[in-house]
Amino acid sequence: MTSNSGRRLGGEGASGGSSHAAAFAGFAEALDLFHVGDVARMRALPELGRSALREARRDGVRGMTSDMELRSVAAEAAGMARLTDRRLQGEIDHAMTVIDDYPAVFEAWVQRRIERGHVDVVVRVGARVPAEVRDSFAEAAIAVCERDVPSRVRGALDALAARLHTQNFTERHKAAAAERCVRVFHGTDGMSNLVANLPTVIAAGMLDRLTQMGQSVKDARAESDAADTRTMDQLRADILGDLVLGGAPVVDPTYGIDRAGGLGAIRARVQVAVTAETLMGRDENPAEAVGAALIDADTARELAGQVSEWDRLFIDPVTRTPVEIDTYRPAASMKKLLMARDQHCRFPGCRRAAIRCELDHTIDYALGGHTHIFNLAHLCQRHHSMKQFTKWEVRQIGDGVLEWTSPLGRVYREDVPIPAVCFTINTTDPPPRAAPGGPPPDEPPPF
């Protein structure tokens, strides 16, 4: 998401006489002040750490003395900031990592090319990247972060880290899967958190099945006199407890006197994107559980062997976005193509998965808008309603790119999300000529 109308909202781009203009101008000024202060804090924190290390090493003493001096400095600074010393020491460690290990990322934040949230995500993901490729990761990560808000870049950064890692994803997944576990963390008010560390495809499938079962409960109760007032989160939690402790939901409202309950027949759905090269075992690059995270190649191939039909996507090697899908059902292919293209709600900053969104005509059908991929985009219910009932406006400027205009005239560009899995161009040999509408010769198409 990018804005091309500047950061000051009270001048250019603000509609004249708007009752909100002054409020937004004040908010923009507050953002500027906060940014300056946040950068100054980030620069000051490492100096505290370095000061502690210099003092500890003044007489050539290291080890425990260095740690104690750092604790002492953190405690003193925590008193000034009215924070706990543990939190302040953690902030010092984090700031030293940013300044020392990711100087390019820090400078991009100082220049406001990216936000503080981007910096934190890059550092978290970069912890898994070997030191010898850290600089390459940082430069590529900045380009990713410039395209979108912090909450939507984690998947792309994970894929970037996986590509640059010196050990292939399958090997790392096997080691990580060996650490799978279930733990309970007891909380307050008689509540506890049950946390399962599982392979991504298992976790995504569990959540999907719980969601389907919860929706079935709500639908069945809506048809009766006893409407179910539980939220979807509450339903998922209740059904999970029933399944683990009793093997089936305690009460199945889809059960009738002439038929068995339908909840037990619901199976999980996991959408996987994988290249043909990986599917055929020619490489070990990770696949993607769409809407979740990366999965290892072995799991993707195992899942592929259990289904009878795959949708073949042709990926533009330059923009890395789907451009065509080969199927005999035009209406269905359009929906699938748009779901693959959009991935999530296309309002700036929203990450609600496309499977939970609605397809919206950018130009209303009633006003002559066509049912075409360049006039359709996924919007969640919240932002679909906002487009209909407020002064927010949107237009498509080509190649799936959306341009949103706020009530004050501020413009936001919403680029097409980049898939984590796709073919890339061979930069050493000239690309073979492809037949119109088909894959390149002697090369299997991506799935």
Tab-separated table of C-alpha atoms in Angstrom:
chain	number	residue	atom	x	y	z
A	1	MET	CA	0.000	0.000	0.000
A	2	THR	CA	1.426	3.338	-0.966
A	3	SER	CA	0.120	6.877	-0.832
A	4	ASN	CA	0.963	9.417	-3.515
A	5	SER	CA	-0.648	12.465	-2.008
A	6	GLY	CA	1.902	13.330	0.704
A	7	ARG	CA	1.737	13.058	4.464
A	8	ARG	CA	0.150	16.412	5.171
A	9	LEU	CA	-3.595	15.991	5.018
A	10	GLY	CA	-4.634	19.587	5.545
A	11	GLY	CA	-3.251	20.905	2.251
A	12	GLU	CA	-3.185	19.309	-1.173
A	13	GLY	CA	-5.476	16.317	-1.454
A	14	ALA	CA	-7.831	17.533	1.272
A	15	SER	CA	-11.256	18.559	0.036
A	16	GLY	CA	-11.908	22.229	0.710
A	17	GLY	CA	-14.012	23.021	3.753
A	18	SER	CA	-14.023	19.451	5.038
A	19	SER	CA	-14.907	19.191	8.730
A	20	HIS	CA	-12.195	16.537	9.120
A	21	ALA	CA	-9.292	18.424	7.539
A	22	ALA	CA	-8.022	20.105	10.719
A	23	ALA	CA	-8.270	16.873	12.711
A	24	PHE	CA	-6.312	14.926	10.113
A	25	ALA	CA	-3.704	17.685	9.856
A	26	GLY	CA	-3.201	17.451	13.612
A	27	PHE	CA	-2.909	13.681	13.402
A	28	ALA	CA	-0.298	13.960	10.627
A	29	GLU	CA	1.751	16.346	12.754
A	30	ALA	CA	1.530	13.937	15.689
A	31	LEU	CA	2.776	11.103	13.437
A	32	ASP	CA	5.767	13.220	12.409
A	33	LEU	CA	6.645	14.000	16.020
A	34	PHE	CA	6.232	10.372	17.052
A	35	HIS	CA	8.512	9.236	14.225
A	36	VAL	CA	11.269	11.645	15.242
A	37	GLY	CA	11.032	10.550	18.863
A	38	ASP	CA	10.918	6.839	17.986
A	39	VAL	CA	14.033	7.125	15.811
A	40	ALA	CA	15.870	9.030	18.555
A	41	ARG	CA	14.928	6.322	21.071
A	42	MET	CA	16.170	3.592	18.710
A	43	ARG	CA	19.511	5.397	18.366
A	44	ALA	CA	19.856	6.000	22.113
A	45	LEU	CA	19.161	2.432	23.263
A	46	PRO	CA	22.251	0.822	21.632
A	47	GLU	CA	24.418	3.521	23.204
A	48	LEU	CA	23.229	2.328	26.624
A	49	GLY	CA	24.279	-1.200	25.716
A	50	ARG	CA	27.658	-0.133	24.344
A	51	SER	CA	28.285	2.031	27.402
A	52	ALA	CA	27.678	-0.977	29.643
A	53	LEU	CA	30.036	-3.140	27.610
A	54	ARG	CA	32.768	-0.484	27.608
A	55	GLU	CA	32.548	-0.131	31.368
A	56	ALA	CA	32.642	-3.881	31.913
A	57	ARG	CA	35.664	-4.315	29.618
A	58	ARG	CA	37.619	-1.350	30.900
A	59	ASP	CA	39.781	-3.647	33.013
A	60	GLY	CA	39.680	-6.503	30.528
A	61	VAL	CA	36.890	-8.329	32.427
A	62	ARG	CA	34.195	-10.067	30.403
A	63	GLY	CA	31.530	-12.751	30.810
A	64	MET	CA	29.381	-12.404	33.925
A	65	THR	CA	30.659	-8.893	34.619
A	66	SER	CA	29.439	-7.695	31.198
A	67	ASP	CA	26.001	-9.160	31.815
A	68	MET	CA	25.747	-7.627	35.289
A	69	GLU	CA	26.786	-4.200	33.993
A	70	LEU	CA	24.159	-4.421	31.241
A	71	ARG	CA	21.516	-5.402	33.782
A	72	SER	CA	22.510	-2.460	35.960
A	73	VAL	CA	22.315	0.001	33.073
A	74	ALA	CA	18.966	-1.445	31.950
A	75	ALA	CA	17.585	-1.104	35.476
A	76	GLU	CA	18.669	2.541	35.651
A	77	ALA	CA	17.150	3.315	32.245
A	78	ALA	CA	13.973	1.415	33.167
A	79	GLY	CA	13.525	3.694	36.161
A	80	MET	CA	13.745	6.706	33.859
A	81	ALA	CA	11.258	5.209	31.392
A	82	ARG	CA	8.988	3.734	34.099
A	83	LEU	CA	9.310	0.259	32.585
A	84	THR	CA	10.538	-3.057	33.923
A	85	ASP	CA	14.278	-3.674	33.643
A	86	ARG	CA	13.685	-6.927	31.716
A	87	ARG	CA	11.657	-5.115	29.064
A	88	LEU	CA	14.188	-2.294	28.815
A	89	GLN	CA	17.067	-4.762	28.433
A	90	GLY	CA	15.102	-6.528	25.690
A	91	GLU	CA	14.628	-3.200	23.922
A	92	ILE	CA	18.382	-2.513	24.152
A	93	ASP	CA	19.178	-5.918	22.607
A	94	HIS	CA	16.622	-5.377	19.835
A	95	ALA	CA	17.888	-1.863	19.043
A	96	MET	CA	21.506	-3.071	18.895
A	97	THR	CA	20.442	-5.782	16.430
A	98	VAL	CA	18.639	-3.229	14.241
A	99	ILE	CA	21.482	-0.673	14.248
A	100	ASP	CA	24.387	-3.118	13.963
A	101	ASP	CA	22.969	-5.923	11.795
A	102	TYR	CA	20.352	-4.130	9.667
A	103	PRO	CA	21.703	-0.607	8.987
A	104	ALA	CA	19.994	-0.395	5.578
A	105	VAL	CA	16.625	-1.291	7.121
A	106	PHE	CA	17.131	1.297	9.859
A	107	GLU	CA	18.002	3.993	7.309
A	108	ALA	CA	14.921	3.127	5.234
A	109	TRP	CA	12.821	3.656	8.367
A	110	VAL	CA	14.544	6.962	9.146
A	111	GLN	CA	13.689	8.113	5.603
A	112	ARG	CA	10.073	6.958	6.165
A	113	ARG	CA	10.220	4.586	3.221
A	114	ILE	CA	9.032	1.923	5.672
A	115	GLU	CA	7.434	1.954	9.126
A	116	ARG	CA	8.663	0.849	12.555
A	117	GLY	CA	6.457	-2.238	12.336
A	118	HIS	CA	8.301	-3.243	9.156
A	119	VAL	CA	11.641	-3.033	10.981
A	120	ASP	CA	10.475	-5.357	13.745
A	121	VAL	CA	9.118	-7.943	11.287
A	122	VAL	CA	12.310	-7.903	9.202
A	123	VAL	CA	14.451	-8.486	12.303
A	124	ARG	CA	12.219	-11.326	13.544
A	125	VAL	CA	12.234	-13.110	10.197
A	126	GLY	CA	15.904	-12.315	9.614
A	127	ALA	CA	16.855	-14.184	12.791
A	128	ARG	CA	16.514	-17.382	10.731
A	129	VAL	CA	18.762	-16.103	7.908
A	130	PRO	CA	22.488	-17.012	7.923
A	131	ALA	CA	24.801	-14.051	8.518
A	132	GLU	CA	26.453	-14.407	5.106
A	133	VAL	CA	23.204	-13.583	3.271
A	134	ARG	CA	21.790	-11.102	5.804
A	135	ASP	CA	22.618	-8.000	3.733
A	136	SER	CA	20.981	-9.463	0.625
A	137	PHE	CA	17.931	-10.368	2.689
A	138	ALA	CA	17.727	-6.853	4.152
A	139	GLU	CA	17.842	-5.107	0.767
A	140	ALA	CA	15.185	-7.383	-0.708
A	141	ALA	CA	13.080	-7.073	2.456
A	142	ILE	CA	13.027	-3.276	2.175
A	143	ALA	CA	11.557	-3.555	-1.325
A	144	VAL	CA	8.861	-5.903	0.003
A	145	CYS	CA	8.018	-3.606	2.911
A	146	GLU	CA	7.717	-0.537	0.702
A	147	ARG	CA	4.793	-2.213	-1.082
A	148	ASP	CA	2.549	-2.951	1.889
A	149	VAL	CA	1.689	-2.372	5.553
A	150	PRO	CA	3.596	-4.246	8.298
A	151	SER	CA	0.773	-6.687	9.044
A	152	ARG	CA	0.803	-8.007	5.464
A	153	VAL	CA	4.503	-8.529	4.711
A	154	ARG	CA	5.284	-11.482	6.997
A	155	GLY	CA	4.395	-14.134	4.396
A	156	ALA	CA	6.498	-12.531	1.651
A	157	LEU	CA	9.445	-12.105	4.030
A	158	ASP	CA	9.187	-15.738	5.151
A	159	ALA	CA	9.315	-16.825	1.505
A	160	LEU	CA	12.287	-14.525	0.873
A	161	ALA	CA	14.170	-15.937	3.864
A	162	ALA	CA	13.455	-19.483	2.691
A	163	ARG	CA	14.849	-18.740	-0.794
A	164	LEU	CA	18.039	-17.174	0.540
A	165	HIS	CA	18.739	-19.733	3.263
A	166	THR	CA	21.749	-21.951	2.667
A	167	GLN	CA	19.843	-25.047	3.851
A	168	ASN	CA	16.764	-26.107	1.852
A	169	PHE	CA	13.296	-25.717	3.345
A	170	THR	CA	12.514	-29.439	3.459
A	171	GLU	CA	15.522	-30.178	5.676
A	172	ARG	CA	14.687	-27.312	8.021
A	173	HIS	CA	11.036	-28.396	8.215
A	174	LYS	CA	11.997	-31.931	9.237
A	175	ALA	CA	14.083	-30.586	12.086
A	176	ALA	CA	11.333	-28.199	13.169
A	177	ALA	CA	8.615	-30.876	12.928
A	178	ALA	CA	10.601	-33.038	15.343
A	179	GLU	CA	9.915	-30.328	17.969
A	180	ARG	CA	6.099	-30.468	17.588
A	181	CYS	CA	4.274	-30.396	20.897
A	182	VAL	CA	1.170	-29.355	22.830
A	183	ARG	CA	1.440	-27.143	25.907
A	184	VAL	CA	-0.937	-25.538	28.392
A	185	PHE	CA	-0.320	-22.059	29.804
A	186	HIS	CA	-2.574	-21.346	32.784
A	187	GLY	CA	-4.088	-17.884	32.961
A	188	THR	CA	-6.488	-16.034	35.232
A	189	ASP	CA	-10.198	-16.316	35.976
A	190	GLY	CA	-10.154	-20.079	35.505
A	191	MET	CA	-8.920	-19.904	31.891
A	192	SER	CA	-5.858	-21.419	30.181
A	193	ASN	CA	-4.281	-21.361	26.729
A	194	LEU	CA	-3.816	-24.671	24.915
A	195	VAL	CA	-1.020	-24.186	22.364
A	196	ALA	CA	-0.097	-26.744	19.716
A	197	ASN	CA	3.081	-26.425	17.651
A	198	LEU	CA	2.194	-28.335	14.480
A	199	PRO	CA	3.108	-28.489	10.779
A	200	THR	CA	1.384	-25.604	8.990
A	201	VAL	CA	-0.827	-27.738	6.763
A	202	ILE	CA	-2.199	-29.585	9.826
A	203	ALA	CA	-2.855	-26.377	11.751
A	204	ALA	CA	-4.509	-24.672	8.765
A	205	GLY	CA	-6.703	-27.710	8.147
A	206	MET	CA	-7.772	-27.870	11.799
A	207	LEU	CA	-8.807	-24.209	11.816
A	208	ASP	CA	-10.703	-24.594	8.543
A	209	ARG	CA	-12.617	-27.655	9.756
A	210	LEU	CA	-13.512	-25.966	13.051
A	211	THR	CA	-14.732	-22.913	11.099
A	212	GLN	CA	-16.894	-25.036	8.776
A	213	MET	CA	-18.390	-26.917	11.716
A	214	GLY	CA	-19.037	-23.695	13.600
A	215	GLN	CA	-20.800	-22.190	10.586
A	216	SER	CA	-22.924	-25.318	10.233
A	217	VAL	CA	-24.007	-24.956	13.857
A	218	LYS	CA	-24.988	-21.323	13.324
A	219	ASP	CA	-26.856	-22.124	10.098
A	220	ALA	CA	-28.750	-25.026	11.672
A	221	ARG	CA	-29.722	-23.027	14.744
A	222	ALA	CA	-30.837	-20.089	12.585
A	223	GLU	CA	-33.450	-22.350	10.989
A	224	SER	CA	-34.842	-23.306	14.387
A	225	ASP	CA	-36.330	-21.347	17.248
A	226	ALA	CA	-33.128	-21.648	19.307
A	227	ALA	CA	-30.702	-19.251	17.616
A	228	ASP	CA	-27.050	-19.758	18.602
A	229	THR	CA	-25.629	-16.508	19.965
A	230	ARG	CA	-22.038	-17.742	20.313
A	231	THR	CA	-19.354	-15.994	18.296
A	232	MET	CA	-17.314	-17.969	15.776
A	233	ASP	CA	-14.324	-17.931	18.153
A	234	GLN	CA	-16.493	-19.372	20.924
A	235	LEU	CA	-17.922	-22.030	18.609
A	236	ARG	CA	-14.474	-23.099	17.410
A	237	ALA	CA	-13.229	-23.369	21.003
A	238	ASP	CA	-16.288	-25.369	22.136
A	239	ILE	CA	-16.144	-27.746	19.163
A	240	LEU	CA	-12.397	-28.325	19.617
A	241	GLY	CA	-12.975	-29.314	23.229
A	242	ASP	CA	-15.804	-31.663	22.206
A	243	LEU	CA	-13.714	-33.312	19.479
A	244	VAL	CA	-10.682	-33.921	21.687
A	245	LEU	CA	-12.566	-35.071	24.795
A	246	GLY	CA	-15.561	-36.816	23.249
A	247	GLY	CA	-14.565	-37.612	19.677
A	248	ALA	CA	-17.566	-35.638	18.313
A	249	PRO	CA	-19.484	-32.446	19.092
A	250	VAL	CA	-21.637	-32.972	22.203
A	251	VAL	CA	-24.636	-31.359	20.549
A	252	ASP	CA	-24.924	-31.579	16.762
A	253	PRO	CA	-27.789	-29.300	15.666
A	254	THR	CA	-27.493	-30.646	12.121
A	255	TYR	CA	-28.780	-34.024	13.358
A	256	GLY	CA	-32.318	-34.982	12.346
A	257	ILE	CA	-34.559	-37.888	13.276
A	258	ASP	CA	-34.182	-39.321	9.778
A	259	ARG	CA	-30.458	-38.757	9.273
A	260	ALA	CA	-27.121	-38.689	11.043
A	261	GLY	CA	-25.498	-35.424	12.102
A	262	GLY	CA	-23.607	-33.617	9.398
A	263	LEU	CA	-20.735	-32.155	11.417
A	264	GLY	CA	-18.767	-35.369	11.487
A	265	ALA	CA	-18.756	-35.523	7.681
A	266	ILE	CA	-17.064	-32.125	7.328
A	267	ARG	CA	-13.463	-32.346	6.185
A	268	ALA	CA	-10.772	-29.712	6.274
A	269	ARG	CA	-9.818	-27.740	3.168
A	270	VAL	CA	-6.281	-26.500	2.567
A	271	GLN	CA	-5.456	-24.629	-0.639
A	272	VAL	CA	-1.878	-25.324	-1.752
A	273	ALA	CA	0.139	-23.524	-4.441
A	274	VAL	CA	3.152	-25.453	-5.726
A	275	THR	CA	5.276	-25.273	-8.858
A	276	ALA	CA	5.381	-28.192	-11.267
A	277	GLU	CA	9.146	-28.424	-10.705
A	278	THR	CA	8.629	-29.039	-6.991
A	279	LEU	CA	5.663	-31.333	-7.588
A	280	MET	CA	7.760	-33.591	-9.816
A	281	GLY	CA	10.659	-33.664	-7.359
A	282	ARG	CA	13.057	-31.582	-9.479
A	283	ASP	CA	13.658	-29.202	-6.568
A	284	GLU	CA	12.880	-28.901	-2.850
A	285	ASN	CA	11.517	-25.350	-2.862
A	286	PRO	CA	8.660	-24.779	-0.405
A	287	ALA	CA	5.021	-24.669	-1.471
A	288	GLU	CA	2.429	-22.339	0.032
A	289	ALA	CA	-0.638	-23.131	2.093
A	290	VAL	CA	-2.628	-20.168	0.766
A	291	GLY	CA	-3.709	-17.842	3.557
A	292	ALA	CA	-1.406	-19.573	6.050
A	293	ALA	CA	2.340	-20.018	5.479
A	294	LEU	CA	4.982	-21.993	3.607
A	295	ILE	CA	4.981	-25.812	3.736
A	296	ASP	CA	7.708	-28.278	2.835
A	297	ALA	CA	7.900	-29.943	-0.577
A	298	ASP	CA	7.344	-33.475	0.774
A	299	THR	CA	4.028	-32.467	2.349
A	300	ALA	CA	2.928	-30.707	-0.848
A	301	ARG	CA	3.669	-33.810	-2.920
A	302	GLU	CA	1.837	-36.024	-0.430
A	303	LEU	CA	-1.237	-33.789	-0.609
A	304	ALA	CA	-1.022	-33.756	-4.420
A	305	GLY	CA	-1.257	-37.530	-4.477
A	306	GLN	CA	-4.553	-37.430	-2.576
A	307	VAL	CA	-6.551	-35.224	-4.965
A	308	SER	CA	-7.937	-35.958	-8.419
A	309	GLU	CA	-7.907	-32.432	-9.857
A	310	TRP	CA	-5.461	-29.531	-9.895
A	311	ASP	CA	-5.995	-26.037	-11.288
A	312	ARG	CA	-3.101	-24.949	-13.508
A	313	LEU	CA	-2.107	-21.297	-13.096
A	314	PHE	CA	0.088	-19.455	-15.574
A	315	ILE	CA	2.267	-16.978	-13.673
A	316	ASP	CA	3.604	-13.787	-15.212
A	317	PRO	CA	7.376	-14.130	-14.623
A	318	VAL	CA	7.844	-10.359	-14.298
A	319	THR	CA	4.959	-9.296	-12.053
A	320	ARG	CA	4.744	-12.770	-10.417
A	321	THR	CA	0.939	-12.658	-10.529
A	322	PRO	CA	-1.496	-15.220	-12.018
A	323	VAL	CA	-2.658	-14.231	-15.500
A	324	GLU	CA	-4.693	-17.245	-16.650
A	325	ILE	CA	-6.266	-20.454	-15.395
A	326	ASP	CA	-7.189	-23.351	-17.659
A	327	THR	CA	-10.595	-24.782	-16.873
A	328	TYR	CA	-13.763	-25.420	-18.902
A	329	ARG	CA	-16.031	-23.443	-16.545
A	330	PRO	CA	-15.529	-19.724	-17.305
A	331	ALA	CA	-17.475	-18.427	-14.320
A	332	ALA	CA	-15.644	-20.712	-11.902
A	333	SER	CA	-12.258	-19.942	-13.434
A	334	MET	CA	-12.848	-16.228	-12.993
A	335	LYS	CA	-13.572	-16.724	-9.290
A	336	LYS	CA	-10.534	-18.941	-8.817
A	337	LEU	CA	-8.262	-16.586	-10.717
A	338	LEU	CA	-9.424	-13.630	-8.651
A	339	MET	CA	-8.987	-15.573	-5.412
A	340	ALA	CA	-5.451	-16.526	-6.470
A	341	ARG	CA	-4.712	-12.934	-7.518
A	342	ASP	CA	-6.176	-11.106	-4.530
A	343	GLN	CA	-5.358	-13.559	-1.687
A	344	HIS	CA	-7.077	-11.228	0.785
A	345	CYS	CA	-9.381	-8.192	1.015
A	346	ARG	CA	-8.053	-5.493	-1.321
A	347	PHE	CA	-8.724	-2.546	0.999
A	348	PRO	CA	-5.401	-1.023	2.124
A	349	GLY	CA	-4.090	-2.813	5.202
A	350	CYS	CA	-6.775	-5.528	5.453
A	351	ARG	CA	-5.616	-9.171	5.627
A	352	ARG	CA	-8.949	-11.015	5.755
A	353	ALA	CA	-8.499	-14.063	3.497
A	354	ALA	CA	-10.208	-13.990	0.091
A	355	ILE	CA	-12.193	-17.140	0.927
A	356	ARG	CA	-13.875	-15.090	3.684
A	357	CYS	CA	-14.536	-12.086	1.406
A	358	GLU	CA	-17.037	-11.093	-1.279
A	359	LEU	CA	-16.348	-10.411	-4.956
A	360	ASP	CA	-17.241	-6.783	-5.571
A	361	HIS	CA	-17.840	-4.989	-8.889
A	362	THR	CA	-15.555	-1.953	-8.742
A	363	ILE	CA	-17.988	-0.178	-11.072
A	364	ASP	CA	-21.417	-1.329	-9.906
A	365	TYR	CA	-23.114	-3.826	-12.189
A	366	ALA	CA	-26.304	-1.778	-11.956
A	367	LEU	CA	-24.355	1.192	-13.351
A	368	GLY	CA	-22.973	-0.707	-16.321
A	369	GLY	CA	-19.917	-2.337	-14.756
A	370	HIS	CA	-18.923	-5.592	-16.453
A	371	THR	CA	-18.369	-8.952	-14.748
A	372	HIS	CA	-14.714	-9.068	-15.745
A	373	ILE	CA	-11.488	-9.731	-13.816
A	374	PHE	CA	-10.456	-6.095	-14.243
A	375	ASN	CA	-13.704	-4.894	-12.689
A	376	LEU	CA	-13.785	-7.367	-9.796
A	377	ALA	CA	-11.878	-7.541	-6.510
A	378	HIS	CA	-12.324	-9.230	-3.154
A	379	LEU	CA	-13.557	-7.048	-0.288
A	380	CYS	CA	-14.444	-8.169	3.215
A	381	GLN	CA	-17.932	-7.302	4.465
A	382	ARG	CA	-16.645	-4.343	6.480
A	383	HIS	CA	-14.869	-2.664	3.569
A	384	HIS	CA	-17.490	-3.680	0.999
A	385	SER	CA	-20.073	-1.804	3.087
A	386	MET	CA	-17.728	1.139	3.532
A	387	LYS	CA	-17.292	1.405	-0.242
A	388	GLN	CA	-21.077	1.413	-0.655
A	389	PHE	CA	-22.144	3.736	2.142
A	390	THR	CA	-19.280	6.209	2.675
A	391	LYS	CA	-17.341	8.594	0.442
A	392	TRP	CA	-14.412	6.207	-0.050
A	393	GLU	CA	-13.956	5.554	-3.785
A	394	VAL	CA	-11.970	2.944	-5.704
A	395	ARG	CA	-10.968	2.430	-9.311
A	396	GLN	CA	-8.908	-0.208	-11.098
A	397	ILE	CA	-5.922	1.194	-13.012
A	398	GLY	CA	-4.881	-2.035	-14.735
A	399	ASP	CA	-3.180	-5.351	-13.934
A	400	GLY	CA	-5.289	-5.776	-10.819
A	401	VAL	CA	-3.940	-2.617	-9.147
A	402	LEU	CA	-6.545	-0.691	-7.147
A	403	GLU	CA	-6.449	3.020	-6.381
A	404	TRP	CA	-8.470	4.098	-3.339
A	405	THR	CA	-9.390	7.718	-2.645
A	406	SER	CA	-10.365	8.750	0.894
A	407	PRO	CA	-13.111	11.294	1.684
A	408	LEU	CA	-10.357	13.928	2.091
A	409	GLY	CA	-8.861	13.152	-1.305
A	410	ARG	CA	-5.864	11.152	-0.075
A	411	VAL	CA	-4.930	8.451	-2.615
A	412	TYR	CA	-3.727	4.933	-1.725
A	413	ARG	CA	-2.358	2.437	-4.238
A	414	GLU	CA	-3.147	-1.206	-3.462
A	415	ASP	CA	-0.788	-3.433	-5.455
A	416	VAL	CA	-1.498	-7.068	-6.274
A	417	PRO	CA	-0.082	-9.363	-3.549
A	418	ILE	CA	3.008	-11.304	-4.661
A	419	PRO	CA	2.573	-15.109	-4.445
A	420	ALA	CA	5.140	-16.841	-2.261
A	421	VAL	CA	5.502	-19.666	-4.823
A	422	CYS	CA	6.031	-19.119	-8.558
A	423	PHE	CA	8.442	-19.680	-11.445
A	424	THR	CA	11.166	-17.084	-11.998
A	425	ILE	CA	12.941	-16.025	-15.178
A	426	ASN	CA	16.124	-17.811	-16.238
A	427	THR	CA	18.483	-14.852	-16.549
A	428	THR	CA	21.308	-16.810	-18.210
A	429	ASP	CA	19.546	-18.174	-21.295
A	430	PRO	CA	17.075	-16.406	-23.601
A	431	PRO	CA	13.511	-17.550	-22.809
A	432	PRO	CA	11.947	-19.951	-25.362
A	433	ARG	CA	9.075	-18.658	-27.424
A	434	ALA	CA	5.689	-19.777	-26.174
A	435	ALA	CA	2.581	-20.510	-28.166
A	436	PRO	CA	-0.200	-17.953	-27.537
A	437	GLY	CA	-2.096	-18.874	-24.389
A	438	GLY	CA	0.146	-21.821	-23.561
A	439	PRO	CA	3.205	-22.598	-21.433
A	440	PRO	CA	6.748	-22.355	-22.841
A	441	PRO	CA	7.840	-25.412	-24.838
A	442	ASP	CA	9.692	-28.219	-23.022
A	443	GLU	CA	8.742	-26.729	-19.667
A	444	PRO	CA	5.972	-28.075	-17.440
A	445	PRO	CA	3.366	-25.463	-16.473
A	446	PRO	CA	3.067	-24.273	-12.870
A	447	PHE	CA	0.220	-25.744	-10.846
